[in-house]
């Protein structure tokens, strides 16, 4: 048994491949957080007065809050004065197109496997790239704007589309929502903004790539996606960070608004630096993601593959306000070494005939702790609300933990909520069967893990599915037939 | 604001009367914890769905003499009482004069807890009493410990299977003023012995009662325990009811908790599986009407390998009632080959009723098989229609289906007398619209 | 090709194999028969390298290599195939991908390039026709929800794909109706060739009606107590195992 669990552990050990640092000229402000910091950030971004007021209001609210302690994660106290709140690659001049970007920067993204040039030419995925605090480049802007789709950095949106930003910013995740959302509202430096006009089906995947580069920098991006009536958009998000011994904080806020008959599909492959084998370093990923199915027959679908970060604390949620609206959450969370993940979703059923579906697959290895935490609430008015949840955990090795905390609150007698959860390990007989066919334990584990996660992986857009599978160290499954 | 300062005077009064020994020491540490923790609020994860502040907005007198008579007890007796060991508690204190111990002392020993704590069972009481505080750190549990007085100790002797089951009658007398009862008992089920224990509750009078009870049961190798709790008290009766069972030898435990009536009823059913190969079955049924609020918390802590546990809790919430289920399974690193199953099924009958359910798995061992499932739904419309199509009126059809829903749990009550009694209680309870 | 010398094996300290000797040459088909509990499946497991079994004595050479010194997967890559009595279900892993992984792992071991998708699919099509297996089965999760016959057919299909030197069929006939048995046996027969040896482990003679063995061995109480040609199997069918086991027990008693 001992020897075999050793094989298992070997089989799941993978070096982090994105740990390099880009040597690039960066504009960095001093560490620390105060009203002055916020004024400085706002000033650097040349923001209008209303935006600064909004930030200061959030900051003053944040000061009154205490950091939440309820997640099933442990970490030393964060010193919020020891963080750099603004770091930006210095632009040589105003960029008109990607071709003018710093070659060093483009090389970085090539290394990350998201060659902007390639992507632009071949796959037709529009990419917005955010390094440290600011958006570097957005591709395909022109083509998109021809059909009325706005896809730009949030900083740009504040300048160019203030009426939209004013209307929607904080409308799904209020600045007072929670500790990290308040912090983000005060200091967010960039992020992506999408607006899909009425009746438009966005012809390509929109994608943002987040990268933390600077040491001691926190990343606080803000994403806002608005889908007008009868529109559709599929949005992808990826992220990486260099190897560092210190922990770095990532506290993002994502807000989605789906109007009548609109659909938003939001996919994440989260691969922030998870820390080393001994648990040193890594990103604290404390994120608030929430979508509002505002109109009738609207739909929001979250898909996430979580393999990175030292600590992950996030619950992409859907408020099902419109009648007949649909919320979905598909998640694979893989934790290894000393990683901790407390993740799940909230499905808040308010409208009639609303439906939600939750599929969560947790895989724990090494000394990691992996928790699913979810809330399904059917309000008094949520006639005929339906939810089905399936939460499965797979354990690799005997030093890790898998935990499930589903909360179910029902106040309407016509609602039907079902939840199922299982926990199991990879069976010795399964491993033996594979090995007898010449597949070594390592590959066998990868095959089985990928099979376990398949239901979720199938939800990912093609371009992302491949990357996600690589992350799970599985190369065979899905490559044939 | 709750005024709980008066507890200090009552506590000091009690300590003065009996200042030494194990129990006084426990009371002291209990009171220290209570002073620190206070009354739980919804900020405490374990009390998120149950608000107990209304239980602390009044002053309860210290439990004392009461005018409970044999006639009062007669009204409370359960079927089969003529063959049972009947232990009567009035306002949380054991009253020997109203009780009947029918088993001989070679089978079963019943002693006041204070006597057990100083006599031959001194070491055992010191080692086992208040083990539950390792699992329950809230103020309400500590409050019970602060006021341990007049409890009982029961020992089922090695290899014995007493013919007479044990019945606990908890009578809370509110005819003069509100009553806070804090009964405490410790039960030792020795090697290869067998115990069948049933508890029931009755509030007399119009005022509010609050039964804050803790029972700790220690189960040794090859022993077999059946435990039944029947809660069918008045609408002004509240409870925080903790049953803490430790299986320290390979043994078998079977429990059924039935909640029909009450104001706020919180049950903590803790199972500590501290030996290889334990087997445990927990069942619960709550059928709530009016404004009743019932909260069942179960906790199974798997400490050793090869344990098997199965939980099935079912419930119905009607009118403006609230049902809460929180089932927690922990599998510690040594507890390989644990098999743990849990299921919670609910039917919501009214839009003013609420069901909150929260199954929890916390697993630190890898070679385990655990699953939980929970559902919230309604009566099967198809079945209802089928019955009505056969000429059965809607109301009767509903009662029939609800009875069928409850039957899974009722069947788990092994003694025939109790099972048919409970079935009748349920029928009457459901049939009254 | 395979030479088993005086193999003793334990499980949980209990001795199951008590000195097995067996020689198999390329192209031969051997059948091992015996009553339940005689050690047939243990022999298959020991040869394939299941960890629970401890070999306490003896040695096995396979194509000139020390078989017991190889890991389970290397034995497979060297060309030893075990068709499982109870094929294992692996939820979520499609049969196609599973076999592709197996084929390419073997090629890698032998220093060959992995098969690209096109050649792999071509090979699959050929072998599918050979063993009469439905394509739909191959896109499903391996063995999950397969009937008994489908599982066994899938084992034979994998054998076809992996082209082993020695195939050990562990009670491949168990749980099959006569039609399924015929198809499975037909598949195995098609896979017979002068370089490939087959070891059939079975309780019943019935399988041998469809696959003609060159040699038949009777395993009883951890030892091969009688060897012969296919006539021995017929004799067993007629007289039952008792006629041999009684004889052995009698000898042991004396």
PDB file of N, CA, C and O in Angstrom, chain C residues 176-239:
ATOM      1  N   UNK C 176     -21.119 -16.623 -19.943  1.00  0.00           N
ATOM      2  CA  UNK C 176     -21.536 -16.362 -21.318  1.00  0.00           C
ATOM      3  C   UNK C 176     -22.594 -17.365 -21.769  1.00  0.00           C
ATOM      4  O   UNK C 176     -22.520 -18.549 -21.458  1.00  0.00           O
ATOM      5  N   UNK C 177     -23.584 -16.873 -22.522  1.00  0.00           N
ATOM      6  CA  UNK C 177     -24.509 -17.817 -23.135  1.00  0.00           C
ATOM      7  C   UNK C 177     -23.824 -18.392 -24.378  1.00  0.00           C
ATOM      8  O   UNK C 177     -22.751 -17.934 -24.773  1.00  0.00           O
ATOM      9  N   UNK C 178     -24.485 -19.360 -24.991  1.00  0.00           N
ATOM     10  CA  UNK C 178     -23.801 -20.130 -26.014  1.00  0.00           C
ATOM     11  C   UNK C 178     -23.438 -19.279 -27.233  1.00  0.00           C
ATOM     12  O   UNK C 178     -22.371 -19.416 -27.822  1.00  0.00           O
ATOM     13  N   UNK C 179     -24.314 -18.311 -27.572  1.00  0.00           N
ATOM     14  CA  UNK C 179     -24.028 -17.456 -28.730  1.00  0.00           C
ATOM     15  C   UNK C 179     -22.827 -16.556 -28.466  1.00  0.00           C
ATOM     16  O   UNK C 179     -21.947 -16.407 -29.304  1.00  0.00           O
ATOM     17  N   UNK C 180     -22.823 -15.960 -27.277  1.00  0.00           N
ATOM     18  CA  UNK C 180     -21.719 -15.073 -26.916  1.00  0.00           C
ATOM     19  C   UNK C 180     -20.427 -15.871 -26.877  1.00  0.00           C
ATOM     20  O   UNK C 180     -19.379 -15.417 -27.341  1.00  0.00           O
ATOM     21  N   UNK C 181     -20.521 -17.071 -26.337  1.00  0.00           N
ATOM     22  CA  UNK C 181     -19.339 -17.931 -26.243  1.00  0.00           C
ATOM     23  C   UNK C 181     -18.772 -18.222 -27.630  1.00  0.00           C
ATOM     24  O   UNK C 181     -17.565 -18.157 -27.857  1.00  0.00           O
ATOM     25  N   UNK C 182     -19.680 -18.494 -28.561  1.00  0.00           N
ATOM     26  CA  UNK C 182     -19.259 -18.819 -29.920  1.00  0.00           C
ATOM     27  C   UNK C 182     -18.509 -17.628 -30.541  1.00  0.00           C
ATOM     28  O   UNK C 182     -17.446 -17.790 -31.136  1.00  0.00           O
ATOM     29  N   UNK C 183     -19.066 -16.423 -30.357  1.00  0.00           N
ATOM     30  CA  UNK C 183     -18.423 -15.231 -30.931  1.00  0.00           C
ATOM     31  C   UNK C 183     -17.041 -15.002 -30.314  1.00  0.00           C
ATOM     32  O   UNK C 183     -16.058 -14.739 -31.011  1.00  0.00           O
ATOM     33  N   UNK C 184     -16.993 -15.120 -28.996  1.00  0.00           N
ATOM     34  CA  UNK C 184     -15.724 -14.891 -28.305  1.00  0.00           C
ATOM     35  C   UNK C 184     -14.682 -15.916 -28.764  1.00  0.00           C
ATOM     36  O   UNK C 184     -13.538 -15.580 -29.080  1.00  0.00           O
ATOM     37  N   UNK C 185     -15.113 -17.172 -28.839  1.00  0.00           N
ATOM     38  CA  UNK C 185     -14.179 -18.229 -29.228  1.00  0.00           C
ATOM     39  C   UNK C 185     -13.693 -18.027 -30.665  1.00  0.00           C
ATOM     40  O   UNK C 185     -12.510 -18.206 -30.978  1.00  0.00           O
ATOM     41  N   UNK C 186     -14.626 -17.590 -31.508  1.00  0.00           N
ATOM     42  CA  UNK C 186     -14.273 -17.329 -32.903  1.00  0.00           C
ATOM     43  C   UNK C 186     -13.186 -16.253 -32.977  1.00  0.00           C
ATOM     44  O   UNK C 186     -12.204 -16.371 -33.724  1.00  0.00           O
ATOM     45  N   UNK C 187     -13.377 -15.219 -32.169  1.00  0.00           N
ATOM     46  CA  UNK C 187     -12.383 -14.136 -32.110  1.00  0.00           C
ATOM     47  C   UNK C 187     -11.031 -14.665 -31.701  1.00  0.00           C
ATOM     48  O   UNK C 187     -10.006 -14.362 -32.328  1.00  0.00           O
ATOM     49  N   UNK C 188     -11.022 -15.486 -30.664  1.00  0.00           N
ATOM     50  CA  UNK C 188      -9.744 -16.019 -30.182  1.00  0.00           C
ATOM     51  C   UNK C 188      -9.093 -16.885 -31.263  1.00  0.00           C
ATOM     52  O   UNK C 188      -7.891 -16.795 -31.521  1.00  0.00           O
ATOM     53  N   UNK C 189      -9.890 -17.719 -31.913  1.00  0.00           N
ATOM     54  CA  UNK C 189      -9.344 -18.582 -32.962  1.00  0.00           C
ATOM     55  C   UNK C 189      -8.701 -17.782 -34.082  1.00  0.00           C
ATOM     56  O   UNK C 189      -7.655 -18.146 -34.610  1.00  0.00           O
ATOM     57  N   UNK C 190      -9.361 -16.677 -34.433  1.00  0.00           N
ATOM     58  CA  UNK C 190      -8.806 -15.843 -35.497  1.00  0.00           C
ATOM     59  C   UNK C 190      -7.468 -15.242 -35.089  1.00  0.00           C
ATOM     60  O   UNK C 190      -6.659 -14.875 -35.930  1.00  0.00           O
ATOM     61  N   UNK C 191      -7.272 -15.093 -33.799  1.00  0.00           N
ATOM     62  CA  UNK C 191      -6.044 -14.463 -33.320  1.00  0.00           C
ATOM     63  C   UNK C 191      -4.918 -15.475 -33.108  1.00  0.00           C
ATOM     64  O   UNK C 191      -3.808 -15.137 -32.733  1.00  0.00           O
ATOM     65  N   UNK C 192      -5.245 -16.766 -33.324  1.00  0.00           N
ATOM     66  CA  UNK C 192      -4.186 -17.773 -33.190  1.00  0.00           C
ATOM     67  C   UNK C 192      -3.209 -17.619 -34.346  1.00  0.00           C
ATOM     68  O   UNK C 192      -3.613 -17.425 -35.484  1.00  0.00           O
ATOM     69  N   UNK C 193      -1.920 -17.690 -34.046  1.00  0.00           N
ATOM     70  CA  UNK C 193      -0.928 -17.741 -35.120  1.00  0.00           C
ATOM     71  C   UNK C 193       0.336 -18.430 -34.616  1.00  0.00           C
ATOM     72  O   UNK C 193       0.471 -18.647 -33.401  1.00  0.00           O
ATOM     73  N   UNK C 194       1.235 -18.769 -35.481  1.00  0.00           N
ATOM     74  CA  UNK C 194       2.392 -19.600 -35.093  1.00  0.00           C
ATOM     75  C   UNK C 194       3.291 -18.924 -34.059  1.00  0.00           C
ATOM     76  O   UNK C 194       4.073 -19.611 -33.392  1.00  0.00           O
ATOM     77  N   UNK C 195       3.203 -17.582 -33.926  1.00  0.00           N
ATOM     78  CA  UNK C 195       4.072 -16.899 -32.961  1.00  0.00           C
ATOM     79  C   UNK C 195       3.385 -16.664 -31.631  1.00  0.00           C
ATOM     80  O   UNK C 195       4.003 -16.197 -30.691  1.00  0.00           O
ATOM     81  N   UNK C 196       2.092 -16.892 -31.606  1.00  0.00           N
ATOM     82  CA  UNK C 196       1.343 -16.497 -30.416  1.00  0.00           C
ATOM     83  C   UNK C 196       0.849 -17.715 -29.656  1.00  0.00           C
ATOM     84  O   UNK C 196       0.238 -18.606 -30.234  1.00  0.00           O
ATOM     85  N   UNK C 197       1.144 -17.722 -28.360  1.00  0.00           N
ATOM     86  CA  UNK C 197       0.639 -18.807 -27.532  1.00  0.00           C
ATOM     87  C   UNK C 197      -0.570 -18.334 -26.747  1.00  0.00           C
ATOM     88  O   UNK C 197      -0.730 -17.150 -26.484  1.00  0.00           O
ATOM     89  N   UNK C 198      -1.425 -19.307 -26.423  1.00  0.00           N
ATOM     90  CA  UNK C 198      -2.625 -18.959 -25.658  1.00  0.00           C
ATOM     91  C   UNK C 198      -2.740 -19.909 -24.477  1.00  0.00           C
ATOM     92  O   UNK C 198      -2.541 -21.116 -24.612  1.00  0.00           O
ATOM     93  N   UNK C 199      -3.031 -19.321 -23.302  1.00  0.00           N
ATOM     94  CA  UNK C 199      -3.278 -20.140 -22.120  1.00  0.00           C
ATOM     95  C   UNK C 199      -4.725 -19.914 -21.702  1.00  0.00           C
ATOM     96  O   UNK C 199      -5.110 -18.813 -21.315  1.00  0.00           O
ATOM     97  N   UNK C 200      -5.517 -20.997 -21.863  1.00  0.00           N
ATOM     98  CA  UNK C 200      -6.936 -20.875 -21.531  1.00  0.00           C
ATOM     99  C   UNK C 200      -7.153 -21.395 -20.122  1.00  0.00           C
ATOM    100  O   UNK C 200      -6.777 -22.520 -19.817  1.00  0.00           O
ATOM    101  N   UNK C 201      -7.764 -20.572 -19.306  1.00  0.00           N
ATOM    102  CA  UNK C 201      -8.084 -21.050 -17.966  1.00  0.00           C
ATOM    103  C   UNK C 201      -9.581 -21.219 -17.904  1.00  0.00           C
ATOM    104  O   UNK C 201     -10.333 -20.280 -18.198  1.00  0.00           O
ATOM    105  N   UNK C 202     -10.011 -22.410 -17.592  1.00  0.00           N
ATOM    106  CA  UNK C 202     -11.451 -22.638 -17.618  1.00  0.00           C
ATOM    107  C   UNK C 202     -11.872 -23.735 -16.652  1.00  0.00           C
ATOM    108  O   UNK C 202     -11.082 -24.595 -16.272  1.00  0.00           O
ATOM    109  N   UNK C 203     -13.114 -23.645 -16.284  1.00  0.00           N
ATOM    110  CA  UNK C 203     -13.667 -24.639 -15.391  1.00  0.00           C
ATOM    111  C   UNK C 203     -14.364 -25.728 -16.214  1.00  0.00           C
ATOM    112  O   UNK C 203     -14.404 -26.875 -15.840  1.00  0.00           O
ATOM    113  N   UNK C 204     -14.910 -25.299 -17.342  1.00  0.00           N
ATOM    114  CA  UNK C 204     -15.723 -26.212 -18.143  1.00  0.00           C
ATOM    115  C   UNK C 204     -15.048 -26.588 -19.445  1.00  0.00           C
ATOM    116  O   UNK C 204     -14.294 -25.812 -20.017  1.00  0.00           O
ATOM    117  N   UNK C 205     -15.417 -27.754 -19.929  1.00  0.00           N
ATOM    118  CA  UNK C 205     -14.852 -28.263 -21.160  1.00  0.00           C
ATOM    119  C   UNK C 205     -15.448 -27.546 -22.371  1.00  0.00           C
ATOM    120  O   UNK C 205     -14.839 -27.467 -23.430  1.00  0.00           O
ATOM    121  N   UNK C 206     -16.635 -26.979 -22.169  1.00  0.00           N
ATOM    122  CA  UNK C 206     -17.432 -26.403 -23.248  1.00  0.00           C
ATOM    123  C   UNK C 206     -16.643 -25.453 -24.165  1.00  0.00           C
ATOM    124  O   UNK C 206     -16.756 -25.512 -25.382  1.00  0.00           O
ATOM    125  N   UNK C 207     -15.806 -24.605 -23.562  1.00  0.00           N
ATOM    126  CA  UNK C 207     -15.005 -23.665 -24.347  1.00  0.00           C
ATOM    127  C   UNK C 207     -14.096 -24.412 -25.325  1.00  0.00           C
ATOM    128  O   UNK C 207     -13.841 -23.950 -26.430  1.00  0.00           O
ATOM    129  N   UNK C 208     -13.659 -25.599 -24.872  1.00  0.00           N
ATOM    130  CA  UNK C 208     -12.695 -26.352 -25.681  1.00  0.00           C
ATOM    131  C   UNK C 208     -13.353 -27.015 -26.894  1.00  0.00           C
ATOM    132  O   UNK C 208     -12.670 -27.500 -27.790  1.00  0.00           O
ATOM    133  N   UNK C 209     -14.701 -26.997 -26.911  1.00  0.00           N
ATOM    134  CA  UNK C 209     -15.390 -27.437 -28.129  1.00  0.00           C
ATOM    135  C   UNK C 209     -15.119 -26.459 -29.257  1.00  0.00           C
ATOM    136  O   UNK C 209     -15.186 -26.810 -30.423  1.00  0.00           O
ATOM    137  N   UNK C 210     -14.885 -25.213 -28.884  1.00  0.00           N
ATOM    138  CA  UNK C 210     -14.709 -24.160 -29.889  1.00  0.00           C
ATOM    139  C   UNK C 210     -13.243 -23.806 -30.128  1.00  0.00           C
ATOM    140  O   UNK C 210     -12.876 -23.350 -31.185  1.00  0.00           O
ATOM    141  N   UNK C 211     -12.444 -23.960 -29.067  1.00  0.00           N
ATOM    142  CA  UNK C 211     -11.016 -23.686 -29.241  1.00  0.00           C
ATOM    143  C   UNK C 211     -10.263 -24.974 -28.926  1.00  0.00           C
ATOM    144  O   UNK C 211     -10.281 -25.448 -27.794  1.00  0.00           O
ATOM    145  N   UNK C 212      -9.632 -25.520 -29.942  1.00  0.00           N
ATOM    146  CA  UNK C 212      -8.950 -26.790 -29.753  1.00  0.00           C
ATOM    147  C   UNK C 212      -7.603 -26.587 -29.069  1.00  0.00           C
ATOM    148  O   UNK C 212      -6.718 -25.936 -29.629  1.00  0.00           O
ATOM    149  N   UNK C 213      -7.426 -27.113 -27.889  1.00  0.00           N
ATOM    150  CA  UNK C 213      -6.127 -26.955 -27.228  1.00  0.00           C
ATOM    151  C   UNK C 213      -5.150 -28.035 -27.679  1.00  0.00           C
ATOM    152  O   UNK C 213      -5.556 -29.122 -28.091  1.00  0.00           O
ATOM    153  N   UNK C 214      -3.862 -27.687 -27.587  1.00  0.00           N
ATOM    154  CA  UNK C 214      -2.842 -28.696 -27.862  1.00  0.00           C
ATOM    155  C   UNK C 214      -2.590 -29.536 -26.626  1.00  0.00           C
ATOM    156  O   UNK C 214      -2.301 -30.723 -26.703  1.00  0.00           O
ATOM    157  N   UNK C 215      -2.675 -28.878 -25.480  1.00  0.00           N
ATOM    158  CA  UNK C 215      -2.442 -29.587 -24.214  1.00  0.00           C
ATOM    159  C   UNK C 215      -3.498 -29.187 -23.205  1.00  0.00           C
ATOM    160  O   UNK C 215      -3.985 -28.056 -23.210  1.00  0.00           O
ATOM    161  N   UNK C 216      -3.817 -30.105 -22.335  1.00  0.00           N
ATOM    162  CA  UNK C 216      -4.749 -29.816 -21.235  1.00  0.00           C
ATOM    163  C   UNK C 216      -4.070 -30.199 -19.929  1.00  0.00           C
ATOM    164  O   UNK C 216      -3.460 -31.270 -19.829  1.00  0.00           O
ATOM    165  N   UNK C 217      -4.136 -29.306 -18.950  1.00  0.00           N
ATOM    166  CA  UNK C 217      -3.569 -29.589 -17.627  1.00  0.00           C
ATOM    167  C   UNK C 217      -4.677 -29.492 -16.593  1.00  0.00           C
ATOM    168  O   UNK C 217      -5.541 -28.628 -16.687  1.00  0.00           O
ATOM    169  N   UNK C 218      -4.622 -30.344 -15.613  1.00  0.00           N
ATOM    170  CA  UNK C 218      -5.591 -30.251 -14.538  1.00  0.00           C
ATOM    171  C   UNK C 218      -4.890 -29.707 -13.294  1.00  0.00           C
ATOM    172  O   UNK C 218      -3.887 -30.256 -12.846  1.00  0.00           O
ATOM    173  N   UNK C 219      -5.431 -28.608 -12.811  1.00  0.00           N
ATOM    174  CA  UNK C 219      -4.868 -27.984 -11.615  1.00  0.00           C
ATOM    175  C   UNK C 219      -5.746 -28.357 -10.438  1.00  0.00           C
ATOM    176  O   UNK C 219      -6.976 -28.231 -10.500  1.00  0.00           O
ATOM    177  N   UNK C 220      -5.127 -28.837  -9.400  1.00  0.00           N
ATOM    178  CA  UNK C 220      -5.892 -29.198  -8.216  1.00  0.00           C
ATOM    179  C   UNK C 220      -5.057 -28.912  -6.990  1.00  0.00           C
ATOM    180  O   UNK C 220      -3.883 -29.312  -6.918  1.00  0.00           O
ATOM    181  N   UNK C 221      -5.666 -28.172  -6.069  1.00  0.00           N
ATOM    182  CA  UNK C 221      -4.994 -27.893  -4.802  1.00  0.00           C
ATOM    183  C   UNK C 221      -3.589 -27.308  -4.991  1.00  0.00           C
ATOM    184  O   UNK C 221      -2.645 -27.702  -4.315  1.00  0.00           O
ATOM    185  N   UNK C 222      -3.463 -26.410  -5.970  1.00  0.00           N
ATOM    186  CA  UNK C 222      -2.200 -25.683  -6.133  1.00  0.00           C
ATOM    187  C   UNK C 222      -1.134 -26.406  -6.936  1.00  0.00           C
ATOM    188  O   UNK C 222      -0.008 -25.930  -7.010  1.00  0.00           O
ATOM    189  N   UNK C 223      -1.499 -27.561  -7.495  1.00  0.00           N
ATOM    190  CA  UNK C 223      -0.507 -28.293  -8.302  1.00  0.00           C
ATOM    191  C   UNK C 223      -1.146 -28.778  -9.586  1.00  0.00           C
ATOM    192  O   UNK C 223      -2.354 -29.022  -9.629  1.00  0.00           O
ATOM    193  N   UNK C 224      -0.308 -28.920 -10.632  1.00  0.00           N
ATOM    194  CA  UNK C 224      -0.814 -29.573 -11.846  1.00  0.00           C
ATOM    195  C   UNK C 224      -0.719 -31.074 -11.613  1.00  0.00           C
ATOM    196  O   UNK C 224       0.371 -31.617 -11.446  1.00  0.00           O
ATOM    197  N   UNK C 225      -1.894 -31.711 -11.538  1.00  0.00           N
ATOM    198  CA  UNK C 225      -1.888 -33.118 -11.145  1.00  0.00           C
ATOM    199  C   UNK C 225      -1.996 -34.050 -12.343  1.00  0.00           C
ATOM    200  O   UNK C 225      -1.797 -35.249 -12.232  1.00  0.00           O
ATOM    201  N   UNK C 226      -2.377 -33.508 -13.472  1.00  0.00           N
ATOM    202  CA  UNK C 226      -2.460 -34.370 -14.646  1.00  0.00           C
ATOM    203  C   UNK C 226      -2.342 -33.515 -15.894  1.00  0.00           C
ATOM    204  O   UNK C 226      -2.913 -32.429 -15.958  1.00  0.00           O
ATOM    205  N   UNK C 227      -1.584 -33.978 -16.888  1.00  0.00           N
ATOM    206  CA  UNK C 227      -1.501 -33.276 -18.164  1.00  0.00           C
ATOM    207  C   UNK C 227      -1.783 -34.253 -19.275  1.00  0.00           C
ATOM    208  O   UNK C 227      -1.558 -35.458 -19.139  1.00  0.00           O
ATOM    209  N   UNK C 228      -2.306 -33.733 -20.375  1.00  0.00           N
ATOM    210  CA  UNK C 228      -2.602 -34.619 -21.501  1.00  0.00           C
ATOM    211  C   UNK C 228      -3.020 -33.802 -22.689  1.00  0.00           C
ATOM    212  O   UNK C 228      -2.760 -32.599 -22.756  1.00  0.00           O
ATOM    213  N   UNK C 229      -3.690 -34.456 -23.622  1.00  0.00           N
ATOM    214  CA  UNK C 229      -4.174 -33.739 -24.801  1.00  0.00           C
ATOM    215  C   UNK C 229      -5.651 -33.430 -24.598  1.00  0.00           C
ATOM    216  O   UNK C 229      -6.189 -33.610 -23.514  1.00  0.00           O
ATOM    217  N   UNK C 230      -6.309 -33.030 -25.683  1.00  0.00           N
ATOM    218  CA  UNK C 230      -7.691 -32.586 -25.504  1.00  0.00           C
ATOM    219  C   UNK C 230      -8.625 -33.721 -25.075  1.00  0.00           C
ATOM    220  O   UNK C 230      -9.704 -33.483 -24.550  1.00  0.00           O
ATOM    221  N   UNK C 231      -8.161 -34.952 -25.250  1.00  0.00           N
ATOM    222  CA  UNK C 231      -8.967 -36.089 -24.786  1.00  0.00           C
ATOM    223  C   UNK C 231      -9.180 -36.047 -23.279  1.00  0.00           C
ATOM    224  O   UNK C 231     -10.204 -36.458 -22.753  1.00  0.00           O
ATOM    225  N   UNK C 232      -8.181 -35.497 -22.596  1.00  0.00           N
ATOM    226  CA  UNK C 232      -8.287 -35.393 -21.136  1.00  0.00           C
ATOM    227  C   UNK C 232      -9.488 -34.519 -20.762  1.00  0.00           C
ATOM    228  O   UNK C 232     -10.233 -34.813 -19.821  1.00  0.00           O
ATOM    229  N   UNK C 233      -9.661 -33.461 -21.524  1.00  0.00           N
ATOM    230  CA  UNK C 233     -10.791 -32.569 -21.268  1.00  0.00           C
ATOM    231  C   UNK C 233     -12.109 -33.309 -21.448  1.00  0.00           C
ATOM    232  O   UNK C 233     -13.047 -33.144 -20.656  1.00  0.00           O
ATOM    233  N   UNK C 234     -12.175 -34.120 -22.486  1.00  0.00           N
ATOM    234  CA  UNK C 234     -13.404 -34.877 -22.739  1.00  0.00           C
ATOM    235  C   UNK C 234     -13.678 -35.863 -21.612  1.00  0.00           C
ATOM    236  O   UNK C 234     -14.816 -36.055 -21.189  1.00  0.00           O
ATOM    237  N   UNK C 235     -12.612 -36.457 -21.150  1.00  0.00           N
ATOM    238  CA  UNK C 235     -12.742 -37.410 -20.057  1.00  0.00           C
ATOM    239  C   UNK C 235     -13.288 -36.712 -18.807  1.00  0.00           C
ATOM    240  O   UNK C 235     -14.156 -37.219 -18.101  1.00  0.00           O
ATOM    241  N   UNK C 236     -12.753 -35.484 -18.574  1.00  0.00           N
ATOM    242  CA  UNK C 236     -13.206 -34.697 -17.428  1.00  0.00           C
ATOM    243  C   UNK C 236     -14.687 -34.391 -17.554  1.00  0.00           C
ATOM    244  O   UNK C 236     -15.450 -34.457 -16.598  1.00  0.00           O
ATOM    245  N   UNK C 237     -15.074 -34.029 -18.771  1.00  0.00           N
ATOM    246  CA  UNK C 237     -16.457 -33.678 -19.035  1.00  0.00           C
ATOM    247  C   UNK C 237     -17.363 -34.851 -18.672  1.00  0.00           C
ATOM    248  O   UNK C 237     -18.395 -34.708 -18.042  1.00  0.00           O
ATOM    249  N   UNK C 238     -16.897 -36.026 -19.053  1.00  0.00           N
ATOM    250  CA  UNK C 238     -17.701 -37.229 -18.868  1.00  0.00           C
ATOM    251  C   UNK C 238     -17.754 -37.659 -17.412  1.00  0.00           C
ATOM    252  O   UNK C 238     -18.812 -37.924 -16.855  1.00  0.00           O
ATOM    253  N   UNK C 239     -16.579 -37.676 -16.769  1.00  0.00           N
ATOM    254  CA  UNK C 239     -16.508 -38.269 -15.433  1.00  0.00           C
ATOM    255  C   UNK C 239     -16.523 -37.238 -14.301  1.00  0.00           C
ATOM    256  O   UNK C 239     -16.636 -37.603 -13.138  1.00  0.00           O
TER     257      UNK C 239
END
